[in-house]
Amino acid sequence: MEFEEYRPMLLGLAYRLLGSMWDAEDIVQEAWLRWEGADRSEVKEPRAFLLTVVSRLALDQLRSARVRREAYTGPWLPEPVMTAEAGPLDTAELRDTVSYATLHLMERLSPPERAVFVLRAAFELPYDEIAEIVGSSVANARQLHHRASVRLAQGRDRFQPSAEDHTRLLTKFMDAASGGDLAALTELLHDDVVAYTDGGGKVRAALRPILGRRKVAAFVLGLRNKYGSPETQVLDVNGHPAIWTRVSGYRQLVAFDIRDGRIKEIYSMVNPDKLTRVTPD
């Protein structure tokens, strides 16, 4: 039963490192096999042992995944998960590092940077343990964490909106889009807004990010004019509210990143393979 006690934490770690719960489950299953085959008398700290195994397995997979994602059809976005399935979210750091915007930003990091950042920021491991996991010196682990933190801070709002503010902005977006109100919709968007759509080659979707308020607003209203205003539902996904809907028969989840009180990034997931873990009531 000892392994099962740690399973939610290990899934949360692997998911943060890979951005895919499907892959995270494979990693944790492999970790279980290694745990079963380990000499328990040699394992002084089960938590440290399992964190190390999962981190190293995820690092290996992340290196090969980066190559596959470069050949992906259109923008690659993380697999969204219901907040209740994202593992423990007991601290602000655990919640922040599982947010959809942060997972997307972490794709900019190298695999070692991502591992060091997650292990330090979310799981509060000391640098000597992190260095051993990633195979570096303590000084290099500190440098990797600093570099990752700086790169992520450049893409994030210093002051994160409350859940209420996030929901309020999301509701205004839905109202403006369904009503075809171009002025109201444009007002909600940040000057440098970017819209990403992940169809994975399975569903027709924009193959490149859409940049700027005017183009993004026109894109959103163009979809509304073409497909009408489908019924929507707000779901708790990756620690934040997101919009669940169906467009032209296909399921769609839309999540946002907010900066300066406006929508900075829009993430539209329509790849059916990545929507199996997001379920409306």
PDB file of N, CA and C in Angstrom, residues 20-94:
ATOM      1  N   SER A  20       1.178  15.793 -20.177  1.00  0.00           N
ATOM      2  CA  SER A  20       0.295  14.740 -20.698  1.00  0.00           C
ATOM      3  C   SER A  20       0.001  13.758 -19.582  1.00  0.00           C
ATOM      4  N   MET A  21      -1.264  13.641 -19.198  1.00  0.00           N
ATOM      5  CA  MET A  21      -1.623  12.687 -18.156  1.00  0.00           C
ATOM      6  C   MET A  21      -1.532  11.249 -18.682  1.00  0.00           C
ATOM      7  N   TRP A  22      -1.770  11.088 -19.968  1.00  0.00           N
ATOM      8  CA  TRP A  22      -1.632   9.754 -20.579  1.00  0.00           C
ATOM      9  C   TRP A  22      -0.208   9.248 -20.378  1.00  0.00           C
ATOM     10  N   ASP A  23       0.775  10.089 -20.724  1.00  0.00           N
ATOM     11  CA  ASP A  23       2.183   9.708 -20.554  1.00  0.00           C
ATOM     12  C   ASP A  23       2.554   9.607 -19.082  1.00  0.00           C
ATOM     13  N   ALA A  24       1.984  10.480 -18.262  1.00  0.00           N
ATOM     14  CA  ALA A  24       2.288  10.458 -16.834  1.00  0.00           C
ATOM     15  C   ALA A  24       1.873   9.126 -16.214  1.00  0.00           C
ATOM     16  N   GLU A  25       0.730   8.610 -16.613  1.00  0.00           N
ATOM     17  CA  GLU A  25       0.276   7.330 -16.071  1.00  0.00           C
ATOM     18  C   GLU A  25       1.214   6.194 -16.465  1.00  0.00           C
ATOM     19  N   ASP A  26       1.731   6.240 -17.703  1.00  0.00           N
ATOM     20  CA  ASP A  26       2.703   5.226 -18.126  1.00  0.00           C
ATOM     21  C   ASP A  26       3.971   5.295 -17.282  1.00  0.00           C
ATOM     22  N   ILE A  27       4.421   6.523 -17.015  1.00  0.00           N
ATOM     23  CA  ILE A  27       5.625   6.718 -16.211  1.00  0.00           C
ATOM     24  C   ILE A  27       5.427   6.174 -14.797  1.00  0.00           C
ATOM     25  N   VAL A  28       4.294   6.482 -14.197  1.00  0.00           N
ATOM     26  CA  VAL A  28       4.031   6.034 -12.828  1.00  0.00           C
ATOM     27  C   VAL A  28       3.886   4.517 -12.777  1.00  0.00           C
ATOM     28  N   GLN A  29       3.319   3.928 -13.804  1.00  0.00           N
ATOM     29  CA  GLN A  29       3.224   2.463 -13.844  1.00  0.00           C
ATOM     30  C   GLN A  29       4.611   1.832 -13.914  1.00  0.00           C
ATOM     31  N   GLU A  30       5.502   2.418 -14.713  1.00  0.00           N
ATOM     32  CA  GLU A  30       6.874   1.923 -14.790  1.00  0.00           C
ATOM     33  C   GLU A  30       7.577   2.098 -13.446  1.00  0.00           C
ATOM     34  N   ALA A  31       7.295   3.200 -12.761  1.00  0.00           N
ATOM     35  CA  ALA A  31       7.880   3.429 -11.437  1.00  0.00           C
ATOM     36  C   ALA A  31       7.399   2.368 -10.450  1.00  0.00           C
ATOM     37  N   TRP A  32       6.137   1.977 -10.576  1.00  0.00           N
ATOM     38  CA  TRP A  32       5.606   0.914  -9.702  1.00  0.00           C
ATOM     39  C   TRP A  32       6.347  -0.399  -9.929  1.00  0.00           C
ATOM     40  N   LEU A  33       6.625  -0.720 -11.190  1.00  0.00           N
ATOM     41  CA  LEU A  33       7.350  -1.953 -11.493  1.00  0.00           C
ATOM     42  C   LEU A  33       8.748  -1.920 -10.879  1.00  0.00           C
ATOM     43  N   ARG A  34       9.384  -0.765 -10.946  1.00  0.00           N
ATOM     44  CA  ARG A  34      10.723  -0.641 -10.359  1.00  0.00           C
ATOM     45  C   ARG A  34      10.668  -0.706  -8.832  1.00  0.00           C
ATOM     46  N   TRP A  35       9.590  -0.161  -8.277  1.00  0.00           N
ATOM     47  CA  TRP A  35       9.394  -0.236  -6.827  1.00  0.00           C
ATOM     48  C   TRP A  35       9.199  -1.680  -6.392  1.00  0.00           C
ATOM     49  N   GLU A  36       8.412  -2.422  -7.151  1.00  0.00           N
ATOM     50  CA  GLU A  36       8.166  -3.828  -6.833  1.00  0.00           C
ATOM     51  C   GLU A  36       9.445  -4.655  -6.918  1.00  0.00           C
ATOM     52  N   GLY A  37      10.332  -4.261  -7.834  1.00  0.00           N
ATOM     53  CA  GLY A  37      11.567  -5.030  -8.008  1.00  0.00           C
ATOM     54  C   GLY A  37      12.721  -4.543  -7.159  1.00  0.00           C
ATOM     55  N   ALA A  38      12.514  -3.475  -6.399  1.00  0.00           N
ATOM     56  CA  ALA A  38      13.600  -2.895  -5.603  1.00  0.00           C
ATOM     57  C   ALA A  38      13.806  -3.675  -4.304  1.00  0.00           C
ATOM     58  N   ASP A  39      15.032  -3.650  -3.819  1.00  0.00           N
ATOM     59  CA  ASP A  39      15.359  -4.205  -2.507  1.00  0.00           C
ATOM     60  C   ASP A  39      14.951  -3.169  -1.469  1.00  0.00           C
ATOM     61  N   ARG A  40      13.837  -3.396  -0.792  1.00  0.00           N
ATOM     62  CA  ARG A  40      13.294  -2.395   0.124  1.00  0.00           C
ATOM     63  C   ARG A  40      14.261  -2.072   1.269  1.00  0.00           C
ATOM     64  N   SER A  41      15.118  -3.022   1.612  1.00  0.00           N
ATOM     65  CA  SER A  41      16.062  -2.759   2.698  1.00  0.00           C
ATOM     66  C   SER A  41      17.068  -1.683   2.318  1.00  0.00           C
ATOM     67  N   GLU A  42      17.218  -1.456   1.008  1.00  0.00           N
ATOM     68  CA  GLU A  42      18.140  -0.432   0.523  1.00  0.00           C
ATOM     69  C   GLU A  42      17.452   0.920   0.340  1.00  0.00           C
ATOM     70  N   VAL A  43      16.118   0.944   0.454  1.00  0.00           N
ATOM     71  CA  VAL A  43      15.354   2.179   0.252  1.00  0.00           C
ATOM     72  C   VAL A  43      15.080   2.822   1.609  1.00  0.00           C
ATOM     73  N   LYS A  44      15.859   3.863   1.934  1.00  0.00           N
ATOM     74  CA  LYS A  44      15.702   4.521   3.232  1.00  0.00           C
ATOM     75  C   LYS A  44      14.513   5.477   3.235  1.00  0.00           C
ATOM     76  N   GLU A  45      14.330   6.187   2.125  1.00  0.00           N
ATOM     77  CA  GLU A  45      13.252   7.168   2.022  1.00  0.00           C
ATOM     78  C   GLU A  45      12.403   6.850   0.793  1.00  0.00           C
ATOM     79  N   PRO A  46      11.276   6.160   0.959  1.00  0.00           N
ATOM     80  CA  PRO A  46      10.446   5.794  -0.197  1.00  0.00           C
ATOM     81  C   PRO A  46      10.042   6.991  -1.049  1.00  0.00           C
ATOM     82  N   ARG A  47       9.675   8.116  -0.412  1.00  0.00           N
ATOM     83  CA  ARG A  47       9.258   9.294  -1.172  1.00  0.00           C
ATOM     84  C   ARG A  47      10.392   9.786  -2.069  1.00  0.00           C
ATOM     85  N   ALA A  48      11.587   9.903  -1.514  1.00  0.00           N
ATOM     86  CA  ALA A  48      12.726  10.383  -2.298  1.00  0.00           C
ATOM     87  C   ALA A  48      13.060   9.401  -3.420  1.00  0.00           C
ATOM     88  N   PHE A  49      12.999   8.110  -3.115  1.00  0.00           N
ATOM     89  CA  PHE A  49      13.287   7.086  -4.121  1.00  0.00           C
ATOM     90  C   PHE A  49      12.306   7.191  -5.291  1.00  0.00           C
ATOM     91  N   LEU A  50      11.012   7.313  -4.985  1.00  0.00           N
ATOM     92  CA  LEU A  50       9.993   7.341  -6.026  1.00  0.00           C
ATOM     93  C   LEU A  50      10.028   8.654  -6.817  1.00  0.00           C
ATOM     94  N   LEU A  51      10.275   9.771  -6.134  1.00  0.00           N
ATOM     95  CA  LEU A  51      10.413  11.041  -6.844  1.00  0.00           C
ATOM     96  C   LEU A  51      11.575  10.982  -7.832  1.00  0.00           C
ATOM     97  N   THR A  52      12.657  10.359  -7.413  1.00  0.00           N
ATOM     98  CA  THR A  52      13.826  10.234  -8.290  1.00  0.00           C
ATOM     99  C   THR A  52      13.515   9.367  -9.502  1.00  0.00           C
ATOM    100  N   VAL A  53      12.885   8.223  -9.273  1.00  0.00           N
ATOM    101  CA  VAL A  53      12.562   7.311 -10.379  1.00  0.00           C
ATOM    102  C   VAL A  53      11.630   7.985 -11.374  1.00  0.00           C
ATOM    103  N   VAL A  54      10.565   8.596 -10.884  1.00  0.00           N
ATOM    104  CA  VAL A  54       9.589   9.238 -11.779  1.00  0.00           C
ATOM    105  C   VAL A  54      10.233  10.405 -12.521  1.00  0.00           C
ATOM    106  N   SER A  55      11.012  11.207 -11.837  1.00  0.00           N
ATOM    107  CA  SER A  55      11.647  12.362 -12.483  1.00  0.00           C
ATOM    108  C   SER A  55      12.580  11.922 -13.599  1.00  0.00           C
ATOM    109  N   ARG A  56      13.390  10.916 -13.351  1.00  0.00           N
ATOM    110  CA  ARG A  56      14.350  10.464 -14.369  1.00  0.00           C
ATOM    111  C   ARG A  56      13.636   9.816 -15.559  1.00  0.00           C
ATOM    112  N   LEU A  57      12.608   9.034 -15.278  1.00  0.00           N
ATOM    113  CA  LEU A  57      11.837   8.440 -16.374  1.00  0.00           C
ATOM    114  C   LEU A  57      11.161   9.535 -17.209  1.00  0.00           C
ATOM    115  N   ALA A  58      10.590  10.527 -16.528  1.00  0.00           N
ATOM    116  CA  ALA A  58       9.917  11.619 -17.238  1.00  0.00           C
ATOM    117  C   ALA A  58      10.911  12.454 -18.032  1.00  0.00           C
ATOM    118  N   LEU A  59      12.094  12.687 -17.488  1.00  0.00           N
ATOM    119  CA  LEU A  59      13.125  13.431 -18.212  1.00  0.00           C
ATOM    120  C   LEU A  59      13.503  12.724 -19.507  1.00  0.00           C
ATOM    121  N   ASP A  60      13.686  11.421 -19.428  1.00  0.00           N
ATOM    122  CA  ASP A  60      14.022  10.659 -20.641  1.00  0.00           C
ATOM    123  C   ASP A  60      12.913  10.780 -21.675  1.00  0.00           C
ATOM    124  N   GLN A  61      11.679  10.667 -21.214  1.00  0.00           N
ATOM    125  CA  GLN A  61      10.559  10.742 -22.146  1.00  0.00           C
ATOM    126  C   GLN A  61      10.385  12.151 -22.699  1.00  0.00           C
ATOM    127  N   LEU A  62      10.619  13.156 -21.858  1.00  0.00           N
ATOM    128  CA  LEU A  62      10.464  14.541 -22.297  1.00  0.00           C
ATOM    129  C   LEU A  62      11.454  14.877 -23.406  1.00  0.00           C
ATOM    130  N   ARG A  63      12.664  14.356 -23.316  1.00  0.00           N
ATOM    131  CA  ARG A  63      13.664  14.622 -24.362  1.00  0.00           C
ATOM    132  C   ARG A  63      13.205  14.086 -25.707  1.00  0.00           C
ATOM    133  N   SER A  64      12.638  12.882 -25.719  1.00  0.00           N
ATOM    134  CA  SER A  64      12.158  12.315 -26.989  1.00  0.00           C
ATOM    135  C   SER A  64      10.854  12.969 -27.419  1.00  0.00           C
ATOM    136  N   ALA A  65      10.035  13.399 -26.450  1.00  0.00           N
ATOM    137  CA  ALA A  65       8.752  14.038 -26.777  1.00  0.00           C
ATOM    138  C   ALA A  65       8.968  15.363 -27.488  1.00  0.00           C
ATOM    139  N   ARG A  66      10.026  16.078 -27.135  1.00  0.00           N
ATOM    140  CA  ARG A  66      10.296  17.368 -27.767  1.00  0.00           C
ATOM    141  C   ARG A  66      10.499  17.203 -29.267  1.00  0.00           C
ATOM    142  N   VAL A  67      11.128  16.106 -29.660  1.00  0.00           N
ATOM    143  CA  VAL A  67      11.336  15.844 -31.085  1.00  0.00           C
ATOM    144  C   VAL A  67      10.000  15.574 -31.763  1.00  0.00           C
ATOM    145  N   ARG A  68       9.147  14.772 -31.119  1.00  0.00           N
ATOM    146  CA  ARG A  68       7.840  14.459 -31.698  1.00  0.00           C
ATOM    147  C   ARG A  68       6.972  15.707 -31.800  1.00  0.00           C
ATOM    148  N   ARG A  69       7.042  16.575 -30.810  1.00  0.00           N
ATOM    149  CA  ARG A  69       6.196  17.764 -30.801  1.00  0.00           C
ATOM    150  C   ARG A  69       6.600  18.758 -31.875  1.00  0.00           C
ATOM    151  N   GLU A  70       7.878  18.730 -32.273  1.00  0.00           N
ATOM    152  CA  GLU A  70       8.312  19.613 -33.352  1.00  0.00           C
ATOM    153  C   GLU A  70       7.670  19.219 -34.680  1.00  0.00           C
ATOM    154  N   ALA A  71       7.292  17.945 -34.808  1.00  0.00           N
ATOM    155  CA  ALA A  71       6.661  17.467 -36.035  1.00  0.00           C
ATOM    156  C   ALA A  71       5.135  17.413 -35.911  1.00  0.00           C
ATOM    157  N   TYR A  72       4.590  17.939 -34.837  1.00  0.00           N
ATOM    158  CA  TYR A  72       3.155  17.916 -34.567  1.00  0.00           C
ATOM    159  C   TYR A  72       2.420  18.820 -35.552  1.00  0.00           C
ATOM    160  N   THR A  73       1.219  18.427 -35.926  1.00  0.00           N
ATOM    161  CA  THR A  73       0.404  19.238 -36.840  1.00  0.00           C
ATOM    162  C   THR A  73      -0.218  20.402 -36.100  1.00  0.00           C
ATOM    163  N   GLY A  74       0.253  21.614 -36.379  1.00  0.00           N
ATOM    164  CA  GLY A  74      -0.254  22.808 -35.692  1.00  0.00           C
ATOM    165  C   GLY A  74       0.345  22.966 -34.310  1.00  0.00           C
ATOM    166  N   PRO A  75      -0.148  23.919 -33.534  1.00  0.00           N
ATOM    167  CA  PRO A  75       0.379  24.142 -32.182  1.00  0.00           C
ATOM    168  C   PRO A  75       0.140  22.931 -31.277  1.00  0.00           C
ATOM    169  N   TRP A  76       1.159  22.569 -30.482  1.00  0.00           N
ATOM    170  CA  TRP A  76       1.004  21.518 -29.479  1.00  0.00           C
ATOM    171  C   TRP A  76       0.641  22.162 -28.163  1.00  0.00           C
ATOM    172  N   LEU A  77      -0.473  21.726 -27.580  1.00  0.00           N
ATOM    173  CA  LEU A  77      -0.899  22.217 -26.272  1.00  0.00           C
ATOM    174  C   LEU A  77      -0.943  21.061 -25.281  1.00  0.00           C
ATOM    175  N   PRO A  78      -0.756  21.341 -23.983  1.00  0.00           N
ATOM    176  CA  PRO A  78      -0.832  20.277 -22.978  1.00  0.00           C
ATOM    177  C   PRO A  78      -2.212  19.627 -22.958  1.00  0.00           C
ATOM    178  N   GLU A  79      -2.245  18.408 -22.471  1.00  0.00           N
ATOM    179  CA  GLU A  79      -3.518  17.707 -22.285  1.00  0.00           C
ATOM    180  C   GLU A  79      -4.207  18.273 -21.041  1.00  0.00           C
ATOM    181  N   PRO A  80      -5.400  18.837 -21.172  1.00  0.00           N
ATOM    182  CA  PRO A  80      -6.096  19.366 -19.984  1.00  0.00           C
ATOM    183  C   PRO A  80      -6.650  18.239 -19.121  1.00  0.00           C
ATOM    184  N   VAL A  81      -6.722  18.508 -17.823  1.00  0.00           N
ATOM    185  CA  VAL A  81      -7.303  17.536 -16.898  1.00  0.00           C
ATOM    186  C   VAL A  81      -8.224  18.251 -15.920  1.00  0.00           C
ATOM    187  N   MET A  82      -9.223  17.551 -15.444  1.00  0.00           N
ATOM    188  CA  MET A  82     -10.073  18.109 -14.406  1.00  0.00           C
ATOM    189  C   MET A  82      -9.218  18.394 -13.174  1.00  0.00           C
ATOM    190  N   THR A  83      -9.484  19.491 -12.502  1.00  0.00           N
ATOM    191  CA  THR A  83      -8.680  19.886 -11.344  1.00  0.00           C
ATOM    192  C   THR A  83      -8.631  18.783 -10.299  1.00  0.00           C
ATOM    193  N   ALA A  84      -9.729  18.081 -10.118  1.00  0.00           N
ATOM    194  CA  ALA A  84      -9.785  17.019  -9.108  1.00  0.00           C
ATOM    195  C   ALA A  84      -8.861  15.856  -9.443  1.00  0.00           C
ATOM    196  N   GLU A  85      -8.448  15.748 -10.711  1.00  0.00           N
ATOM    197  CA  GLU A  85      -7.585  14.644 -11.139  1.00  0.00           C
ATOM    198  C   GLU A  85      -6.127  15.071 -11.264  1.00  0.00           C
ATOM    199  N   ALA A  86      -5.801  16.309 -10.876  1.00  0.00           N
ATOM    200  CA  ALA A  86      -4.453  16.855 -11.098  1.00  0.00           C
ATOM    201  C   ALA A  86      -3.486  16.555  -9.963  1.00  0.00           C
ATOM    202  N   GLY A  87      -3.899  15.745  -8.995  1.00  0.00           N
ATOM    203  CA  GLY A  87      -3.026  15.451  -7.867  1.00  0.00           C
ATOM    204  C   GLY A  87      -3.189  16.486  -6.771  1.00  0.00           C
ATOM    205  N   PRO A  88      -2.418  16.367  -5.698  1.00  0.00           N
ATOM    206  CA  PRO A  88      -2.533  17.308  -4.582  1.00  0.00           C
ATOM    207  C   PRO A  88      -2.273  18.743  -5.022  1.00  0.00           C
ATOM    208  N   LEU A  89      -3.105  19.664  -4.518  1.00  0.00           N
ATOM    209  CA  LEU A  89      -2.937  21.093  -4.805  1.00  0.00           C
ATOM    210  C   LEU A  89      -2.962  21.860  -3.485  1.00  0.00           C
ATOM    211  N   ASP A  90      -2.197  21.355  -2.532  1.00  0.00           N
ATOM    212  CA  ASP A  90      -2.250  21.883  -1.173  1.00  0.00           C
ATOM    213  C   ASP A  90      -1.578  23.241  -1.015  1.00  0.00           C
ATOM    214  N   THR A  91      -0.693  23.589  -1.940  1.00  0.00           N
ATOM    215  CA  THR A  91       0.022  24.867  -1.831  1.00  0.00           C
ATOM    216  C   THR A  91      -0.232  25.706  -3.074  1.00  0.00           C
ATOM    217  N   ALA A  92       0.030  26.998  -2.965  1.00  0.00           N
ATOM    218  CA  ALA A  92      -0.124  27.894  -4.114  1.00  0.00           C
ATOM    219  C   ALA A  92       0.811  27.480  -5.241  1.00  0.00           C
ATOM    220  N   GLU A  93       1.995  26.968  -4.886  1.00  0.00           N
ATOM    221  CA  GLU A  93       2.972  26.555  -5.896  1.00  0.00           C
ATOM    222  C   GLU A  93       2.495  25.315  -6.650  1.00  0.00           C
ATOM    223  N   LEU A  94       1.907  24.380  -5.940  1.00  0.00           N
ATOM    224  CA  LEU A  94       1.367  23.190  -6.613  1.00  0.00           C
ATOM    225  C   LEU A  94       0.239  23.583  -7.561  1.00  0.00           C
TER     226      LEU A  94
END
